Amino acid sequence: MTGTPFSVTTRTTGAGAVVTVLGELDVATAPRLRAGIEALTLAAGQRLVVDLAGVTFCDSSGISALIAARNVAEAAGAGVALAAVPGRLSRTFGLIGLGDFFPTYPSAEAALRG
């Protein structure tokens, strides 16, 4: 498959970190997302927001990386939220029983305000 080149970028705000994912989140790219999230310094009370607006595909490895992100945030005493979840991925979350596992917001800014 060819599509949007994969990238993970991070910006830090007073409320926490926003990790923006672009491209296909799959077995080949999920380790890059995990590494980026594990490198973050989160403080108790902050929020980790994963912005998925640019995700064009997500397989089980990508979903596993998102669950790992939640675990990293919780270990730091921080919250986690997903922003701009594509409809197909939102439907997949519902089908596999993760529909309520992540708080979701229409944008990263809304998620930071939480």
PDB file of C-alpha atoms in Angstrom:
ATOM      1  CA  MET A   1       0.000   0.000   0.000  1.00  0.00           C
ATOM      2  CA  THR A   2       1.117   3.501  -0.646  1.00  0.00           C
ATOM      3  CA  GLY A   3      -0.485   6.460   0.979  1.00  0.00           C
ATOM      4  CA  THR A   4       0.364   9.334   3.230  1.00  0.00           C
ATOM      5  CA  PRO A   5       3.927   9.027   4.551  1.00  0.00           C
ATOM      6  CA  PHE A   6       3.772   8.030   8.212  1.00  0.00           C
ATOM      7  CA  SER A   7       4.775  10.552  10.852  1.00  0.00           C
ATOM      8  CA  VAL A   8       4.379  11.163  14.560  1.00  0.00           C
ATOM      9  CA  THR A   9       4.811  14.699  15.875  1.00  0.00           C
ATOM     10  CA  THR A  10       4.467  15.934  19.422  1.00  0.00           C
ATOM     11  CA  ARG A  11       3.729  19.319  20.892  1.00  0.00           C
ATOM     12  CA  THR A  12       3.614  20.123  24.572  1.00  0.00           C
ATOM     13  CA  THR A  13       1.054  22.418  26.147  1.00  0.00           C
ATOM     14  CA  GLY A  14       0.389  23.416  29.732  1.00  0.00           C
ATOM     15  CA  ALA A  15      -2.400  20.832  29.821  1.00  0.00           C
ATOM     16  CA  GLY A  16      -0.261  18.003  28.465  1.00  0.00           C
ATOM     17  CA  ALA A  17       1.063  16.582  25.228  1.00  0.00           C
ATOM     18  CA  VAL A  18      -0.568  16.309  21.818  1.00  0.00           C
ATOM     19  CA  VAL A  19       0.737  13.505  19.619  1.00  0.00           C
ATOM     20  CA  THR A  20      -0.362  13.859  16.002  1.00  0.00           C
ATOM     21  CA  VAL A  21      -0.331  10.725  13.872  1.00  0.00           C
ATOM     22  CA  LEU A  22      -0.395  10.869  10.062  1.00  0.00           C
ATOM     23  CA  GLY A  23      -0.640   7.997   7.607  1.00  0.00           C
ATOM     24  CA  GLU A  24      -1.130   4.289   8.115  1.00  0.00           C
ATOM     25  CA  LEU A  25      -0.862   3.061  11.695  1.00  0.00           C
ATOM     26  CA  ASP A  26       0.040  -0.592  11.268  1.00  0.00           C
ATOM     27  CA  VAL A  27       2.548  -3.311  12.167  1.00  0.00           C
ATOM     28  CA  ALA A  28       5.344  -1.397  10.406  1.00  0.00           C
ATOM     29  CA  THR A  29       4.640   2.017  11.968  1.00  0.00           C
ATOM     30  CA  ALA A  30       3.065   1.311  15.382  1.00  0.00           C
ATOM     31  CA  PRO A  31       6.503   0.908  17.046  1.00  0.00           C
ATOM     32  CA  ARG A  32       7.306   4.515  16.069  1.00  0.00           C
ATOM     33  CA  LEU A  33       4.141   5.715  17.805  1.00  0.00           C
ATOM     34  CA  ARG A  34       4.939   3.647  20.898  1.00  0.00           C
ATOM     35  CA  ALA A  35       8.499   5.005  21.034  1.00  0.00           C
ATOM     36  CA  GLY A  36       7.290   8.581  20.667  1.00  0.00           C
ATOM     37  CA  ILE A  37       4.795   8.199  23.488  1.00  0.00           C
ATOM     38  CA  GLU A  38       7.205   6.374  25.778  1.00  0.00           C
ATOM     39  CA  ALA A  39       9.671   9.268  25.353  1.00  0.00           C
ATOM     40  CA  LEU A  40       7.143  11.806  26.697  1.00  0.00           C
ATOM     41  CA  THR A  41       7.321  13.265  30.164  1.00  0.00           C
ATOM     42  CA  LEU A  42       3.795  13.477  31.530  1.00  0.00           C
ATOM     43  CA  ALA A  43       2.885  14.867  34.927  1.00  0.00           C
ATOM     44  CA  ALA A  44       0.012  13.815  37.144  1.00  0.00           C
ATOM     45  CA  GLY A  45      -3.134  15.666  36.175  1.00  0.00           C
ATOM     46  CA  GLN A  46      -2.019  16.351  32.612  1.00  0.00           C
ATOM     47  CA  ARG A  47      -3.587  14.789  29.538  1.00  0.00           C
ATOM     48  CA  LEU A  48      -2.069  12.873  26.639  1.00  0.00           C
ATOM     49  CA  VAL A  49      -4.030  13.608  23.479  1.00  0.00           C
ATOM     50  CA  VAL A  50      -3.522  11.422  20.415  1.00  0.00           C
ATOM     51  CA  ASP A  51      -4.791  13.261  17.334  1.00  0.00           C
ATOM     52  CA  LEU A  52      -5.862  10.717  14.724  1.00  0.00           C
ATOM     53  CA  ALA A  53      -7.340  13.083  12.106  1.00  0.00           C
ATOM     54  CA  GLY A  54      -4.615  12.167   9.604  1.00  0.00           C
ATOM     55  CA  VAL A  55      -4.745   8.398  10.103  1.00  0.00           C
ATOM     56  CA  THR A  56      -5.713   6.684   6.855  1.00  0.00           C
ATOM     57  CA  PHE A  57      -5.592   3.082   8.117  1.00  0.00           C
ATOM     58  CA  CYS A  58      -5.212   1.367  11.496  1.00  0.00           C
ATOM     59  CA  ASP A  59      -4.737  -2.350  12.131  1.00  0.00           C
ATOM     60  CA  SER A  60      -4.565  -4.320  15.370  1.00  0.00           C
ATOM     61  CA  SER A  61      -0.947  -3.240  15.915  1.00  0.00           C
ATOM     62  CA  GLY A  62      -2.046   0.383  15.779  1.00  0.00           C
ATOM     63  CA  ILE A  63      -4.875  -0.266  18.225  1.00  0.00           C
ATOM     64  CA  SER A  64      -2.396  -2.013  20.515  1.00  0.00           C
ATOM     65  CA  ALA A  65      -0.123   1.061  20.359  1.00  0.00           C
ATOM     66  CA  LEU A  66      -3.066   3.271  21.374  1.00  0.00           C
ATOM     67  CA  ILE A  67      -3.792   0.996  24.336  1.00  0.00           C
ATOM     68  CA  ALA A  68      -0.096   1.194  25.282  1.00  0.00           C
ATOM     69  CA  ALA A  69      -0.366   5.005  25.136  1.00  0.00           C
ATOM     70  CA  ARG A  70      -3.237   4.840  27.611  1.00  0.00           C
ATOM     71  CA  ASN A  71      -1.119   2.686  29.912  1.00  0.00           C
ATOM     72  CA  VAL A  72       1.805   5.150  29.732  1.00  0.00           C
ATOM     73  CA  ALA A  73      -0.501   8.061  30.606  1.00  0.00           C
ATOM     74  CA  GLU A  74      -2.135   6.201  33.479  1.00  0.00           C
ATOM     75  CA  ALA A  75       1.247   5.163  34.900  1.00  0.00           C
ATOM     76  CA  ALA A  76       2.160   8.872  35.059  1.00  0.00           C
ATOM     77  CA  GLY A  77      -1.135   9.797  36.711  1.00  0.00           C
ATOM     78  CA  ALA A  78      -2.212  11.556  33.520  1.00  0.00           C
ATOM     79  CA  GLY A  79      -5.353  11.172  31.467  1.00  0.00           C
ATOM     80  CA  VAL A  80      -5.598  10.144  27.847  1.00  0.00           C
ATOM     81  CA  ALA A  81      -7.945  11.157  25.055  1.00  0.00           C
ATOM     82  CA  LEU A  82      -8.245  10.543  21.335  1.00  0.00           C
ATOM     83  CA  ALA A  83      -9.033  13.415  18.996  1.00  0.00           C
ATOM     84  CA  ALA A  84     -10.622  13.410  15.549  1.00  0.00           C
ATOM     85  CA  VAL A  85     -11.009   9.629  15.382  1.00  0.00           C
ATOM     86  CA  PRO A  86     -11.840   8.646  11.788  1.00  0.00           C
ATOM     87  CA  GLY A  87     -15.302   7.084  11.432  1.00  0.00           C
ATOM     88  CA  ARG A  88     -14.014   3.712  10.300  1.00  0.00           C
ATOM     89  CA  LEU A  89     -11.680   3.459  13.312  1.00  0.00           C
ATOM     90  CA  SER A  90     -14.419   4.577  15.684  1.00  0.00           C
ATOM     91  CA  ARG A  91     -16.639   1.821  14.307  1.00  0.00           C
ATOM     92  CA  THR A  92     -13.829  -0.720  14.773  1.00  0.00           C
ATOM     93  CA  PHE A  93     -13.436   0.365  18.409  1.00  0.00           C
ATOM     94  CA  GLY A  94     -17.131  -0.291  18.917  1.00  0.00           C
ATOM     95  CA  LEU A  95     -17.002  -3.695  17.260  1.00  0.00           C
ATOM     96  CA  ILE A  96     -14.111  -4.921  19.401  1.00  0.00           C
ATOM     97  CA  GLY A  97     -15.485  -3.588  22.672  1.00  0.00           C
ATOM     98  CA  LEU A  98     -13.302  -0.491  22.987  1.00  0.00           C
ATOM     99  CA  GLY A  99     -16.053   2.019  22.246  1.00  0.00           C
ATOM    100  CA  ASP A 100     -15.864   3.480  25.772  1.00  0.00           C
ATOM    101  CA  PHE A 101     -12.212   2.672  26.448  1.00  0.00           C
ATOM    102  CA  PHE A 102     -10.928   6.074  25.281  1.00  0.00           C
ATOM    103  CA  PRO A 103     -12.550   9.464  25.792  1.00  0.00           C
ATOM    104  CA  THR A 104     -12.888  10.950  22.305  1.00  0.00           C
ATOM    105  CA  TYR A 105     -13.181  14.547  21.156  1.00  0.00           C
ATOM    106  CA  PRO A 106     -13.701  16.214  17.774  1.00  0.00           C
ATOM    107  CA  SER A 107     -10.337  18.039  17.950  1.00  0.00           C
ATOM    108  CA  ALA A 108      -7.094  18.100  19.920  1.00  0.00           C
ATOM    109  CA  GLU A 109      -8.010  21.493  21.376  1.00  0.00           C
ATOM    110  CA  ALA A 110     -11.348  20.147  22.656  1.00  0.00           C
ATOM    111  CA  ALA A 111      -9.561  17.142  24.142  1.00  0.00           C
ATOM    112  CA  LEU A 112      -7.081  19.369  25.993  1.00  0.00           C
ATOM    113  CA  ARG A 113      -9.967  21.363  27.467  1.00  0.00           C
ATOM    114  CA  GLY A 114     -11.604  18.002  28.302  1.00  0.00           C
TER     115      GLY A 114
END
